[in-house]
Short mmCIF file of N, CA and C in Angstrom, two decimals:
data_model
loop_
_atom_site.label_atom_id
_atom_site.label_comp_id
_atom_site.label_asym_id
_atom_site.label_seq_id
_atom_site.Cartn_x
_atom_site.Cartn_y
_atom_site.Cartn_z
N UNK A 20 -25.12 1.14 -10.53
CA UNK A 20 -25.61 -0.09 -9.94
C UNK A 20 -26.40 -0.93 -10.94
N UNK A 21 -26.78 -0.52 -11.67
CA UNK A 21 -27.45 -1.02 -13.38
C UNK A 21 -26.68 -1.87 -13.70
N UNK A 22 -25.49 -1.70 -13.94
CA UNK A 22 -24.96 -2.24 -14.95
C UNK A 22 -24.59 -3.97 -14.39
N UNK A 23 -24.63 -4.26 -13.04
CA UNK A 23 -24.77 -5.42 -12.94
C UNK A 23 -25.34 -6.68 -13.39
N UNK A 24 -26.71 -5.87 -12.59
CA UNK A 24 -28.08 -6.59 -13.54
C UNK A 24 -27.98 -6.73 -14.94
N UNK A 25 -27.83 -5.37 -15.57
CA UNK A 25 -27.63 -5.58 -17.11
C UNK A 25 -26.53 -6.62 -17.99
N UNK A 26 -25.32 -6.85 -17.33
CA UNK A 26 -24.86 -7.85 -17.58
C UNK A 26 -24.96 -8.77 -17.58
N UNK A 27 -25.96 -9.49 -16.42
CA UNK A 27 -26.46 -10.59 -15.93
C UNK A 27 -27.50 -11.15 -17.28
N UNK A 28 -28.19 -10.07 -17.49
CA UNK A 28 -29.38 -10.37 -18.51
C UNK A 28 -28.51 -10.35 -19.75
N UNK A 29 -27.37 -10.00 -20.59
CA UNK A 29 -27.10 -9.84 -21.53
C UNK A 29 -26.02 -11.23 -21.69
N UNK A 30 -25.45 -11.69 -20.66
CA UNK A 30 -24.16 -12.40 -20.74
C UNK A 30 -24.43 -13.75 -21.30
N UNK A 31 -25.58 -14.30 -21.16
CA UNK A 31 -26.01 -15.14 -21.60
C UNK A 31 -26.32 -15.88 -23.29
N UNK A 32 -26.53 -14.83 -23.92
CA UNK A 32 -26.01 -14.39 -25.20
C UNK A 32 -25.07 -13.59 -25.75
N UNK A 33 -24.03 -14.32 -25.91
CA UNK A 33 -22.98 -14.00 -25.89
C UNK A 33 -22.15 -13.04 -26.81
N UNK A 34 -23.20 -13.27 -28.28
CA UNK A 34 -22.76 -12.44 -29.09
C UNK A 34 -23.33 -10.91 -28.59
N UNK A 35 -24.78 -11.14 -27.98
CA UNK A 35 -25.24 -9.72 -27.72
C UNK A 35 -23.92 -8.81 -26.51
N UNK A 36 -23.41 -10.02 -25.80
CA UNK A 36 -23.02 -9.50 -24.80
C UNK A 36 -21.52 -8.65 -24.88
N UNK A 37 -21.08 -9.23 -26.22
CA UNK A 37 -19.82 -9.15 -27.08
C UNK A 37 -19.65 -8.17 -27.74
N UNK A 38 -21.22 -7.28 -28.20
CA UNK A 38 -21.36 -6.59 -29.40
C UNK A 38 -21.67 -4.81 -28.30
N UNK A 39 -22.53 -5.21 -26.81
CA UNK A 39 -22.75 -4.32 -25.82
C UNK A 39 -21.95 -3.81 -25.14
N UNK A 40 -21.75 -4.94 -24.08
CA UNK A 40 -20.50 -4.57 -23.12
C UNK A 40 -19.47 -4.28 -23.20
N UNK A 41 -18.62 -4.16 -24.10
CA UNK A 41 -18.04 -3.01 -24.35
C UNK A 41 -17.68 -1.73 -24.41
N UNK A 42 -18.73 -1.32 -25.01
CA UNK A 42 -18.96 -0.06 -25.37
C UNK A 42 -19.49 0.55 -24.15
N UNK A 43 -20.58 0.08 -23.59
CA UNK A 43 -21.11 0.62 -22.30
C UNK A 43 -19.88 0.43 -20.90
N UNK A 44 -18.83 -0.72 -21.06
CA UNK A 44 -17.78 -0.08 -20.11
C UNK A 44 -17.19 1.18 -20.50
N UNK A 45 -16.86 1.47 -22.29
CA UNK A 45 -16.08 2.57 -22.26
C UNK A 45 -16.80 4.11 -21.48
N UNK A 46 -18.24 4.05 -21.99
CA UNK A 46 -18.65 5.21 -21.42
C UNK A 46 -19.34 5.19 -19.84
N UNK A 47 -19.28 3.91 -19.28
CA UNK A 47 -19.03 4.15 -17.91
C UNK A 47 -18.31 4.61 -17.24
N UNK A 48 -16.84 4.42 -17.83
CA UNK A 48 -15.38 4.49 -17.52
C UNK A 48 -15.40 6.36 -17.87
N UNK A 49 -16.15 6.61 -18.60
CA UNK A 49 -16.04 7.97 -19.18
C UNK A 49 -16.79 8.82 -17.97
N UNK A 50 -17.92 8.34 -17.91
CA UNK A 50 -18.96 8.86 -16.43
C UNK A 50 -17.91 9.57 -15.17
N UNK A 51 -17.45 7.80 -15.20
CA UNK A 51 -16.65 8.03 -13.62
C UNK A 51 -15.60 8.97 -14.00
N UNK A 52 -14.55 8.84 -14.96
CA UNK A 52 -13.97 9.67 -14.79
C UNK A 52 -14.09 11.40 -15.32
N UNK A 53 -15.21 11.93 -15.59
CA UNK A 53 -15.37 13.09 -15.47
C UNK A 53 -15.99 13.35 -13.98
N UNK A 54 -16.54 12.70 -13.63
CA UNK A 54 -16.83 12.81 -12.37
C UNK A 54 -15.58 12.76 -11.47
N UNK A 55 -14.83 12.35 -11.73
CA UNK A 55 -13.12 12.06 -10.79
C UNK A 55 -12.77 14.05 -11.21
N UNK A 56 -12.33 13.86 -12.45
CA UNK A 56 -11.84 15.01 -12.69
C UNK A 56 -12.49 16.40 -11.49
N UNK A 57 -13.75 16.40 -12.26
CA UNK A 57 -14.34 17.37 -11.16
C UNK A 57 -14.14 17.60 -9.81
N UNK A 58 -14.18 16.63 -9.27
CA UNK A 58 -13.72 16.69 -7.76
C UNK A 58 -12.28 16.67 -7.50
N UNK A 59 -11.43 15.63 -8.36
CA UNK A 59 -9.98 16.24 -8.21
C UNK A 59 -9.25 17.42 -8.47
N UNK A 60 -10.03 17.93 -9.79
CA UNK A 60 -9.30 19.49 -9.81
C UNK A 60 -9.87 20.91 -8.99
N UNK A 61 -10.95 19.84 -8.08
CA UNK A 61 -11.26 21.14 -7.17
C UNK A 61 -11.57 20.37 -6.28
N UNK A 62 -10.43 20.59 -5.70
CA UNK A 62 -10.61 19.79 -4.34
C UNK A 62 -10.35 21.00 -3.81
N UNK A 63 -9.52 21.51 -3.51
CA UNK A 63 -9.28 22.88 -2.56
C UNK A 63 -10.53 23.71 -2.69
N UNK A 64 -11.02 24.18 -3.84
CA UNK A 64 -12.87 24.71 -3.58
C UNK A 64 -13.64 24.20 -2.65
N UNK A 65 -13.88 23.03 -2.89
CA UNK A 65 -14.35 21.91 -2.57
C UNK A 65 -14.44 21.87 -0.88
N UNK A 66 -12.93 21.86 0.05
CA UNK A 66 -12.70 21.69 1.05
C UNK A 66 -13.00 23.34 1.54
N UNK A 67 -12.60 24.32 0.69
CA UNK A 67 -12.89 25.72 1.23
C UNK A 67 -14.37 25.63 1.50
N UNK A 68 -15.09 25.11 0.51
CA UNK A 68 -16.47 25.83 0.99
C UNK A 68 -17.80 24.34 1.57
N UNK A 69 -17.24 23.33 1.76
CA UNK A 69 -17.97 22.43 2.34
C UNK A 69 -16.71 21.99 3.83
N UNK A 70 -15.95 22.27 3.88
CA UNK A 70 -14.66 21.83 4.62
C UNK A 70 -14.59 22.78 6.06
N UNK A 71 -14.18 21.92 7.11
CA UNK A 71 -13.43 23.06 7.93
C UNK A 71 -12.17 23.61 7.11
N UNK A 72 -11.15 24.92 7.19
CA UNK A 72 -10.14 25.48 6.83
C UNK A 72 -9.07 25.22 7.29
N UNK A 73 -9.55 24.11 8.81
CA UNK A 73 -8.11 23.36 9.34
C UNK A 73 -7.62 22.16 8.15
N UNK A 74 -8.95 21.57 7.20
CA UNK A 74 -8.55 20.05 6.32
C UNK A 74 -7.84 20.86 4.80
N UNK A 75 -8.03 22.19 4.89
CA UNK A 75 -7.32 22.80 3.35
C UNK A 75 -6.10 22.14 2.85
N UNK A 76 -4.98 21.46 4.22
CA UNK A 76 -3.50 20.81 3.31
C UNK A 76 -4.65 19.03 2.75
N UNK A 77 -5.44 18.92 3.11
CA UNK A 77 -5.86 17.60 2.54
C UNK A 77 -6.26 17.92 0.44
N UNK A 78 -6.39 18.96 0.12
CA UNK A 78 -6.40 18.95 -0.91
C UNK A 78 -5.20 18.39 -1.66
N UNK A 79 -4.21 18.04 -1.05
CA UNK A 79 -2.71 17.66 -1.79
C UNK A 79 -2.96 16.45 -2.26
N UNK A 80 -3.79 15.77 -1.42
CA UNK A 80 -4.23 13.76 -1.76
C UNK A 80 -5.40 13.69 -2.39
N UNK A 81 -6.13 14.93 -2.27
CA UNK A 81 -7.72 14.47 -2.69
C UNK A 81 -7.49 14.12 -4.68
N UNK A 82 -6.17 14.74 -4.97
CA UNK A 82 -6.89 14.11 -6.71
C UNK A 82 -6.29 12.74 -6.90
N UNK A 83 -5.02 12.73 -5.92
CA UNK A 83 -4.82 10.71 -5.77
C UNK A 83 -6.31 10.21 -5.30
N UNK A 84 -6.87 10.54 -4.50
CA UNK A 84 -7.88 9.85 -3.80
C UNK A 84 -8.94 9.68 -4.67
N UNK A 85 -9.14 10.92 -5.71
CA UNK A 85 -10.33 10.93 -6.61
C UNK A 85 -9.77 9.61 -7.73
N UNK A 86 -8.87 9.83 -7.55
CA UNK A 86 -8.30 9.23 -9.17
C UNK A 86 -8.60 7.82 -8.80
N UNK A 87 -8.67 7.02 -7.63
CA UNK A 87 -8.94 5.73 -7.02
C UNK A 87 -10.01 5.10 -7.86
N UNK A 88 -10.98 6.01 -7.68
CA UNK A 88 -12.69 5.58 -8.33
C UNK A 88 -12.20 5.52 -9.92
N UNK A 89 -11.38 5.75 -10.19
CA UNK A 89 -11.26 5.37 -12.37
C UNK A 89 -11.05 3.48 -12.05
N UNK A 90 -10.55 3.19 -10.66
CA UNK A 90 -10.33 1.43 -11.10
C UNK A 90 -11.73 0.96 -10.49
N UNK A 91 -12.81 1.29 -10.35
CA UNK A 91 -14.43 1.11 -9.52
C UNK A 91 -14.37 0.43 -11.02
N UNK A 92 -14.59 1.21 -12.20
CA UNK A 92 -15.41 0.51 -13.31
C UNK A 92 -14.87 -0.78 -13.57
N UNK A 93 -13.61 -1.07 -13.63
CA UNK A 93 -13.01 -2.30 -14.16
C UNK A 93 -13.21 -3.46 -12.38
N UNK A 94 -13.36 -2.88 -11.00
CA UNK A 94 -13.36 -3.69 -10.12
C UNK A 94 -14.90 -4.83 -10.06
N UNK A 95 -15.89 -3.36 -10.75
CA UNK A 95 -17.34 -3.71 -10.81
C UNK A 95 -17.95 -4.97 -11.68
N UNK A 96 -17.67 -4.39 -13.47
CA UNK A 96 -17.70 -5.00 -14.02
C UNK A 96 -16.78 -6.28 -14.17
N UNK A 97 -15.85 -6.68 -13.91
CA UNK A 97 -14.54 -7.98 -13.92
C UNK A 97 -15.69 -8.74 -12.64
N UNK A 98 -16.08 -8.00 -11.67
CA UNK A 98 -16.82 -8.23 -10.72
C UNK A 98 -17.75 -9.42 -11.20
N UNK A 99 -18.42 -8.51 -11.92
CA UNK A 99 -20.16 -9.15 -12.35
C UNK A 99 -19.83 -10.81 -13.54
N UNK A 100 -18.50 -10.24 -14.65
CA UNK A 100 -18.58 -11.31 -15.08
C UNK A 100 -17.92 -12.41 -14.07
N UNK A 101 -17.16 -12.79 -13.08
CA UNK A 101 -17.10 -13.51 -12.09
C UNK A 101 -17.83 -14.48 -11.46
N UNK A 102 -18.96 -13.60 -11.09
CA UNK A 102 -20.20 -14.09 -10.31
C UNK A 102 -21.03 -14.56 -11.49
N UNK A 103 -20.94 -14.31 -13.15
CA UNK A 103 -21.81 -15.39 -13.88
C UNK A 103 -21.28 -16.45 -13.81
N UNK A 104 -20.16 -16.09 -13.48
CA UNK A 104 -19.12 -17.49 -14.09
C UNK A 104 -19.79 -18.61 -12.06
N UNK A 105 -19.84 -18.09 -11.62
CA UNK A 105 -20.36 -18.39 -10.52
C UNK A 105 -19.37 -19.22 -9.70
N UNK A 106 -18.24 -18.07 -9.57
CA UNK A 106 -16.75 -18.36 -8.75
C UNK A 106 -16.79 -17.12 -7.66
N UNK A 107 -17.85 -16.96 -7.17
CA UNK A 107 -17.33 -16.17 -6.21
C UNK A 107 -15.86 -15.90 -4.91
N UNK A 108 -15.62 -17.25 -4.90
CA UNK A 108 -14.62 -17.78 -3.73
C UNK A 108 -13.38 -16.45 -4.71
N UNK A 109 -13.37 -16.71 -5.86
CA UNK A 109 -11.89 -15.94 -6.31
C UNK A 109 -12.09 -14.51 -6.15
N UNK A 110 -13.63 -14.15 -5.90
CA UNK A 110 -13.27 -12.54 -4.96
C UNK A 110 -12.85 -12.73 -3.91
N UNK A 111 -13.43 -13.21 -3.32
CA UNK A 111 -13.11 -13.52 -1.62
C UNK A 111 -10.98 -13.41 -2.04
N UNK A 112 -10.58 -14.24 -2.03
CA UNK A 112 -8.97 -14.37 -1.94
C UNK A 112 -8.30 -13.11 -2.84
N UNK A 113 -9.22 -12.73 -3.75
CA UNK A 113 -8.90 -11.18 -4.51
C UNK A 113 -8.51 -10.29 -3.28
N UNK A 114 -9.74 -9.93 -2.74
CA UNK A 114 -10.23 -9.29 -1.78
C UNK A 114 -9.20 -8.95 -0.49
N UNK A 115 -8.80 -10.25 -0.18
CA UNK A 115 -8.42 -10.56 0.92
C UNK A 115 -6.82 -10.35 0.43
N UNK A 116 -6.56 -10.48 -0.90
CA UNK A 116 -5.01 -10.04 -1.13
C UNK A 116 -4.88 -8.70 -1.14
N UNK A 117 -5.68 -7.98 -1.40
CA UNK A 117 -5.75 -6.23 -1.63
C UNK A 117 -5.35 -5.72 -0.61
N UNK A 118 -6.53 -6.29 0.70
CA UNK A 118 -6.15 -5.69 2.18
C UNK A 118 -4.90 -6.23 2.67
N UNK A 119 -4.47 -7.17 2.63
CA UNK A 119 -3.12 -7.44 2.67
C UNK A 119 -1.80 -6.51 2.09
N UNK A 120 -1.85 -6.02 0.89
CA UNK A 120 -1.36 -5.40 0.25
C UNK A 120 -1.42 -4.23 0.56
N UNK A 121 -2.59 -3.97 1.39
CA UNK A 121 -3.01 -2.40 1.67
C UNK A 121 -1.72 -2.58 3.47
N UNK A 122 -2.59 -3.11 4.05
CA UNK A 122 -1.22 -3.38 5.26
C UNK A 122 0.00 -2.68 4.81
N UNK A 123 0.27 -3.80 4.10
CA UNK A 123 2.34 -3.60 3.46
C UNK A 123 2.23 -2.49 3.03
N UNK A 124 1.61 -1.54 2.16
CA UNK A 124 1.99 -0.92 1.91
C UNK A 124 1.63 0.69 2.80
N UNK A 125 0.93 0.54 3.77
CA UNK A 125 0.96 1.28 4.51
C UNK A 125 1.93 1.51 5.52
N UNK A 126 2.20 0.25 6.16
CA UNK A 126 3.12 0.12 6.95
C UNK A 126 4.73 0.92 6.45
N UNK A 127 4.80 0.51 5.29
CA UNK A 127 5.54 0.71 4.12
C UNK A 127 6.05 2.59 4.15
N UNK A 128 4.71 3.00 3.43
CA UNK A 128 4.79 4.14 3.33
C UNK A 128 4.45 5.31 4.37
N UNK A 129 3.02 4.99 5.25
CA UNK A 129 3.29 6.16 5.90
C UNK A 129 3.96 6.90 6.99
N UNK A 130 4.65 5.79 7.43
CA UNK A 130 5.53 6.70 8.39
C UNK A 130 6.95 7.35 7.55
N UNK A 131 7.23 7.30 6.65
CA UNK A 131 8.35 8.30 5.15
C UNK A 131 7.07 9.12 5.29
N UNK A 132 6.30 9.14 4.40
CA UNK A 132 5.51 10.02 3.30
C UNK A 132 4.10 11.12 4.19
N UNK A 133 3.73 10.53 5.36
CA UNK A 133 2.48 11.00 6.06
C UNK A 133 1.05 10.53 5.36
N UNK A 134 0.71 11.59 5.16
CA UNK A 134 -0.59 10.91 4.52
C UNK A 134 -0.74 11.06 2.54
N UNK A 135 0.14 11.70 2.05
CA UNK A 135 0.29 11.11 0.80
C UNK A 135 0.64 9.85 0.85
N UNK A 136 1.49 8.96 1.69
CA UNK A 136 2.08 7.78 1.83
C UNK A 136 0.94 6.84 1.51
N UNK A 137 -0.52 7.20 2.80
CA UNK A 137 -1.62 6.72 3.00
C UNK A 137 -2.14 7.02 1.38
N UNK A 138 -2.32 7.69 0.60
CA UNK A 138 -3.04 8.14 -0.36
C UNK A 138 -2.28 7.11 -1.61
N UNK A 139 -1.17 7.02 -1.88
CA UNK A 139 -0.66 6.34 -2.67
C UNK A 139 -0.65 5.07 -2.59
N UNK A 140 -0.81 4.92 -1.19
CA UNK A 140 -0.69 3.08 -0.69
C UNK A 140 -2.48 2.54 -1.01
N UNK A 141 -3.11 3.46 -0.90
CA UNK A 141 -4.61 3.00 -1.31
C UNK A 141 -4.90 2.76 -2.63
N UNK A 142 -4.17 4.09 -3.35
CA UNK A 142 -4.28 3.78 -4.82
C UNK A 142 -3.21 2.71 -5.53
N UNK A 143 -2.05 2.29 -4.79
CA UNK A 143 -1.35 1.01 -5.44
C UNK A 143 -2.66 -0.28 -5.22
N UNK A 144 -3.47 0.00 -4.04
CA UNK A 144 -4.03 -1.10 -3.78
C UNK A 144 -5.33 -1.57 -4.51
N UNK A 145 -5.88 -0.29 -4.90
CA UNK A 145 -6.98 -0.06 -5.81
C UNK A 145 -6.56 -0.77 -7.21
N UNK A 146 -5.73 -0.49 -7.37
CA UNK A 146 -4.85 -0.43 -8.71
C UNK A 146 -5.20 -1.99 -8.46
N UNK A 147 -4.11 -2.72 -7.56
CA UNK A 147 -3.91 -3.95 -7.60
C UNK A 147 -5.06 -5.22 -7.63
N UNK A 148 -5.92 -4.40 -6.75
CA UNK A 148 -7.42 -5.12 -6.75
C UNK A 148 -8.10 -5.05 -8.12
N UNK A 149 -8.11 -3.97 -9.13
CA UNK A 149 -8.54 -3.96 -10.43
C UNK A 149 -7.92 -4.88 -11.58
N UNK A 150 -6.60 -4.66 -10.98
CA UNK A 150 -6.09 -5.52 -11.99
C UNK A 150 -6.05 -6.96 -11.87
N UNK A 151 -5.93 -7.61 -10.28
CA UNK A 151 -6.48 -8.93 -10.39
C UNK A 151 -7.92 -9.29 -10.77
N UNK A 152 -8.86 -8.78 -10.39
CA UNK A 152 -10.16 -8.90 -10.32
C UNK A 152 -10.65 -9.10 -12.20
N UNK A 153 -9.46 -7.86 -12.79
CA UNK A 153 -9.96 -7.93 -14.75
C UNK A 153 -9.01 -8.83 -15.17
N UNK A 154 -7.90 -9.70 -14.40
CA UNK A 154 -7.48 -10.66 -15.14
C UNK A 154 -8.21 -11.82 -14.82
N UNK A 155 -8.72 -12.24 -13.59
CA UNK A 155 -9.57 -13.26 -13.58
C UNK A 155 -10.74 -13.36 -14.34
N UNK A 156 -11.61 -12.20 -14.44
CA UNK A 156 -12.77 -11.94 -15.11
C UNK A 156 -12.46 -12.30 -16.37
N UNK A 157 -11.50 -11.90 -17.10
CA UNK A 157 -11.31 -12.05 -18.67
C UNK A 157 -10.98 -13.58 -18.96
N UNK A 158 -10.44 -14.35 -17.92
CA UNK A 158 -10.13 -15.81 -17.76
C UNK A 158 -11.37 -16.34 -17.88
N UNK A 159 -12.16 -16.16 -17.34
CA UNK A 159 -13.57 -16.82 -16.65
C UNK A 159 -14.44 -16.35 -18.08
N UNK A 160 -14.68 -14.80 -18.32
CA UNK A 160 -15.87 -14.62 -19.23
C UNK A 160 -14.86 -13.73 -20.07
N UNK A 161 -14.61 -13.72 -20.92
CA UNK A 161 -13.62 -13.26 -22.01
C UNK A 161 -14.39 -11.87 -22.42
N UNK A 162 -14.07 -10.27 -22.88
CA UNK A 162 -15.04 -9.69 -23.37
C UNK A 162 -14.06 -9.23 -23.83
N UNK A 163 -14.08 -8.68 -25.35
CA UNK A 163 -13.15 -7.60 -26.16
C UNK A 163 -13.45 -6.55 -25.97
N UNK A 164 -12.82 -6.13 -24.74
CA UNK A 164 -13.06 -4.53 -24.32
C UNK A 164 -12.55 -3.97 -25.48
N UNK A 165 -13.04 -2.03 -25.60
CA UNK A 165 -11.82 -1.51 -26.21
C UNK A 165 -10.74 -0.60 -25.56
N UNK A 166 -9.74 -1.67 -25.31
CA UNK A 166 -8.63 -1.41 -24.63
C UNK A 166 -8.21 -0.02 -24.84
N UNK A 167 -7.84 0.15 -26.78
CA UNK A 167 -6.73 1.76 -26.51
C UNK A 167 -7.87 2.76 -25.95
N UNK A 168 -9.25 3.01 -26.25
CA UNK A 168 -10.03 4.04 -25.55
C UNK A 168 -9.81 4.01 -23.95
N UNK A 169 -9.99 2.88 -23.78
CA UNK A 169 -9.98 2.61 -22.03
C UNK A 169 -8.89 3.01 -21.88
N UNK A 170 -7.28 2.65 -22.36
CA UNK A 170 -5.61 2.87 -22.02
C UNK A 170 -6.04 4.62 -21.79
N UNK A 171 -6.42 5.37 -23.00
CA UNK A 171 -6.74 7.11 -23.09
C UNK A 171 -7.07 7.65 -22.26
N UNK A 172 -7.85 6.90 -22.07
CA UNK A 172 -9.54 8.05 -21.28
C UNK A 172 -8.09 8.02 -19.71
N UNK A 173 -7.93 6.46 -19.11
CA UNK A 173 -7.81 6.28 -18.01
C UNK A 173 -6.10 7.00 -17.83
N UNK A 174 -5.04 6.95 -19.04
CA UNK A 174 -4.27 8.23 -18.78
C UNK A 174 -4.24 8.93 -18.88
N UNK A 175 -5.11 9.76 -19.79
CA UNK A 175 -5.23 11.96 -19.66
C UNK A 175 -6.29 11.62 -18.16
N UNK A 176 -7.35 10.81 -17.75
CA UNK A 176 -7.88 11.09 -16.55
C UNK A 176 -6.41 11.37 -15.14
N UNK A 177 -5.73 10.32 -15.12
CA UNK A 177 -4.45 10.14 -14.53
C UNK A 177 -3.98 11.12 -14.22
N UNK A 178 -3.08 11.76 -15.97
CA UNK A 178 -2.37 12.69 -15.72
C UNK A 178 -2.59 13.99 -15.47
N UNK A 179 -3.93 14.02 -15.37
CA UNK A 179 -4.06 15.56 -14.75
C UNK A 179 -4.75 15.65 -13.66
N UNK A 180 -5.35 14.33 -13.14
CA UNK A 180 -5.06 14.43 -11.51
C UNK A 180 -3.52 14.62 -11.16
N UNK A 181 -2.69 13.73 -11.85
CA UNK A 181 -1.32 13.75 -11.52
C UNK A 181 -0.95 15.10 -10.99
N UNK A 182 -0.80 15.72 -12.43
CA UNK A 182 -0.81 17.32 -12.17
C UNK A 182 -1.12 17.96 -10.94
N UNK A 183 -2.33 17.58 -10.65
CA UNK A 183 -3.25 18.45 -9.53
C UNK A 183 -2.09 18.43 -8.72
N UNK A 184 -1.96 16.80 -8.35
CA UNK A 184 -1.21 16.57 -7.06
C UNK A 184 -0.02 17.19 -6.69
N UNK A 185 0.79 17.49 -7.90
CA UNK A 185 1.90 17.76 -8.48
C UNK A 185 2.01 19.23 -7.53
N UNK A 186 0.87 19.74 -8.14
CA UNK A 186 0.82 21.41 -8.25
C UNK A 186 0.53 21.73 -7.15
N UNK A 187 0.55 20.66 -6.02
CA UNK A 187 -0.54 21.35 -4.54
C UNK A 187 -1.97 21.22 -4.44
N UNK A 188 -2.72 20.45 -5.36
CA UNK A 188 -4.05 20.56 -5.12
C UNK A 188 -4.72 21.53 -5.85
N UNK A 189 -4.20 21.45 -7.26
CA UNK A 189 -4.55 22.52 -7.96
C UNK A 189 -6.04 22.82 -7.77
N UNK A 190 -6.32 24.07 -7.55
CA UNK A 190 -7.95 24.62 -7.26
C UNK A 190 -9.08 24.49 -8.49
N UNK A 191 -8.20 24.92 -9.71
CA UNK A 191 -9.25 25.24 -10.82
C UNK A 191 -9.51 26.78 -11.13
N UNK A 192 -10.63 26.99 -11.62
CA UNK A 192 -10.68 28.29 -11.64
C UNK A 192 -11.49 28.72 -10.53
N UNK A 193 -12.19 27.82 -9.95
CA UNK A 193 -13.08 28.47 -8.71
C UNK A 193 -11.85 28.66 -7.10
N UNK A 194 -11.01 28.15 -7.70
CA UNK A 194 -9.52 28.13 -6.07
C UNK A 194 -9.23 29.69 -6.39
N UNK A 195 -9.17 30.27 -7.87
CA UNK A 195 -8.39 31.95 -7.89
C UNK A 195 -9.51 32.29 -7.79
N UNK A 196 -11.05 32.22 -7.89
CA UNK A 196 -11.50 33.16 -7.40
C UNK A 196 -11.74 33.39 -6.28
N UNK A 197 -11.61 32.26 -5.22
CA UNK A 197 -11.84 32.13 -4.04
C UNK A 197 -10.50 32.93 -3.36
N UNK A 198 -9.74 32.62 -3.80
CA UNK A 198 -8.28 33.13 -3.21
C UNK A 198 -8.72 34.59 -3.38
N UNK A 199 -9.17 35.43 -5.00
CA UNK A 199 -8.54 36.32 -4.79
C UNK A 199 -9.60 37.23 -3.98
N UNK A 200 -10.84 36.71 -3.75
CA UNK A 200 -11.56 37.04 -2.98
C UNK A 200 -11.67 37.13 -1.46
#
């Protein structure tokens, strides 16, 4: 929740803001997604021992679901430079295209898919909301992210939620000990 404010105070000088923000998205982006990881590759722990044992098939969506929060950093920040630019109205119609998008693609998918359908249709929508929200932002307040770190981090984060999902909800090492226990 910092990092709002902190932009606010930095954006104004532009070189400072040019030479900062950057770097502090990459290791925000780094935050969230070790924090994703954790909870996606143990989601079945996770649901075993905070969970009723009826929600255990929900571990199949939880590392799509975790993996959602890797587009928070780019929704937040694209966010903040927006509101310097002091265009709020283009969240609003952002906003309002996402849930739209979320509709279609629910409608779309979950009666095929069940609730992966639901899980994938959130994360196309996540997806879609990040990516309008950082092309407007970069229109409005320009910042030279560093893209290939961000491209990295955000596909090995990806692909081994991917995996998880892949695998059933892979447990980790705390799912075999739980199992074999």
């Amino acid at each position: 929740q910092a990092f709002g404010p902190f932009f606010f105070s930095v954006a104004g000088d532009r070189e400072e803001a040019v030479s900062l923000v950057p770097r502090l998205f990459t290791y925000f982006l780094l935050a969230v997604s070790v924090v994703v990881l954790l909870i996606g590759l143990h989601a079945e722990v996770i649901i075993r021992l905070l969970g009723n044992p009826g929600y255990a098939g929900a571990a199949r969506v939880i590392p799509i679901l975790a993996s959602v929060y890797l587009f928070s950093p780019f929704i937040f920040v694209g966010s903040s430079q927006i509101l310097y630019r002091k265009r709020s109205p283009v969240l609003v119609w952002i906003i309002l295209a996402a849930g739209l998008l979320n509709l279609v693609l629910n409608v779309a998918l979950i009666p095929a898919w069940g609730m992966m359908g639901a899980a994938v249709a959130t994360w196309l929508t996540y997806g879609g909301y990040a990516g309008l929200t950082w092309w407007w932002a970069q229109r409005l307040y320009p910042v030279p992210f560093e893209y290939g770190r961000l491209a990295r981090l955000f596909l090995i984060t990806s692909a081994c939620l991917g995996a998880a999902a892949v695998l059933d909800g892979a447990a980790g090492l705390g799912g075999v000990v739980l199992r074999e226990g």
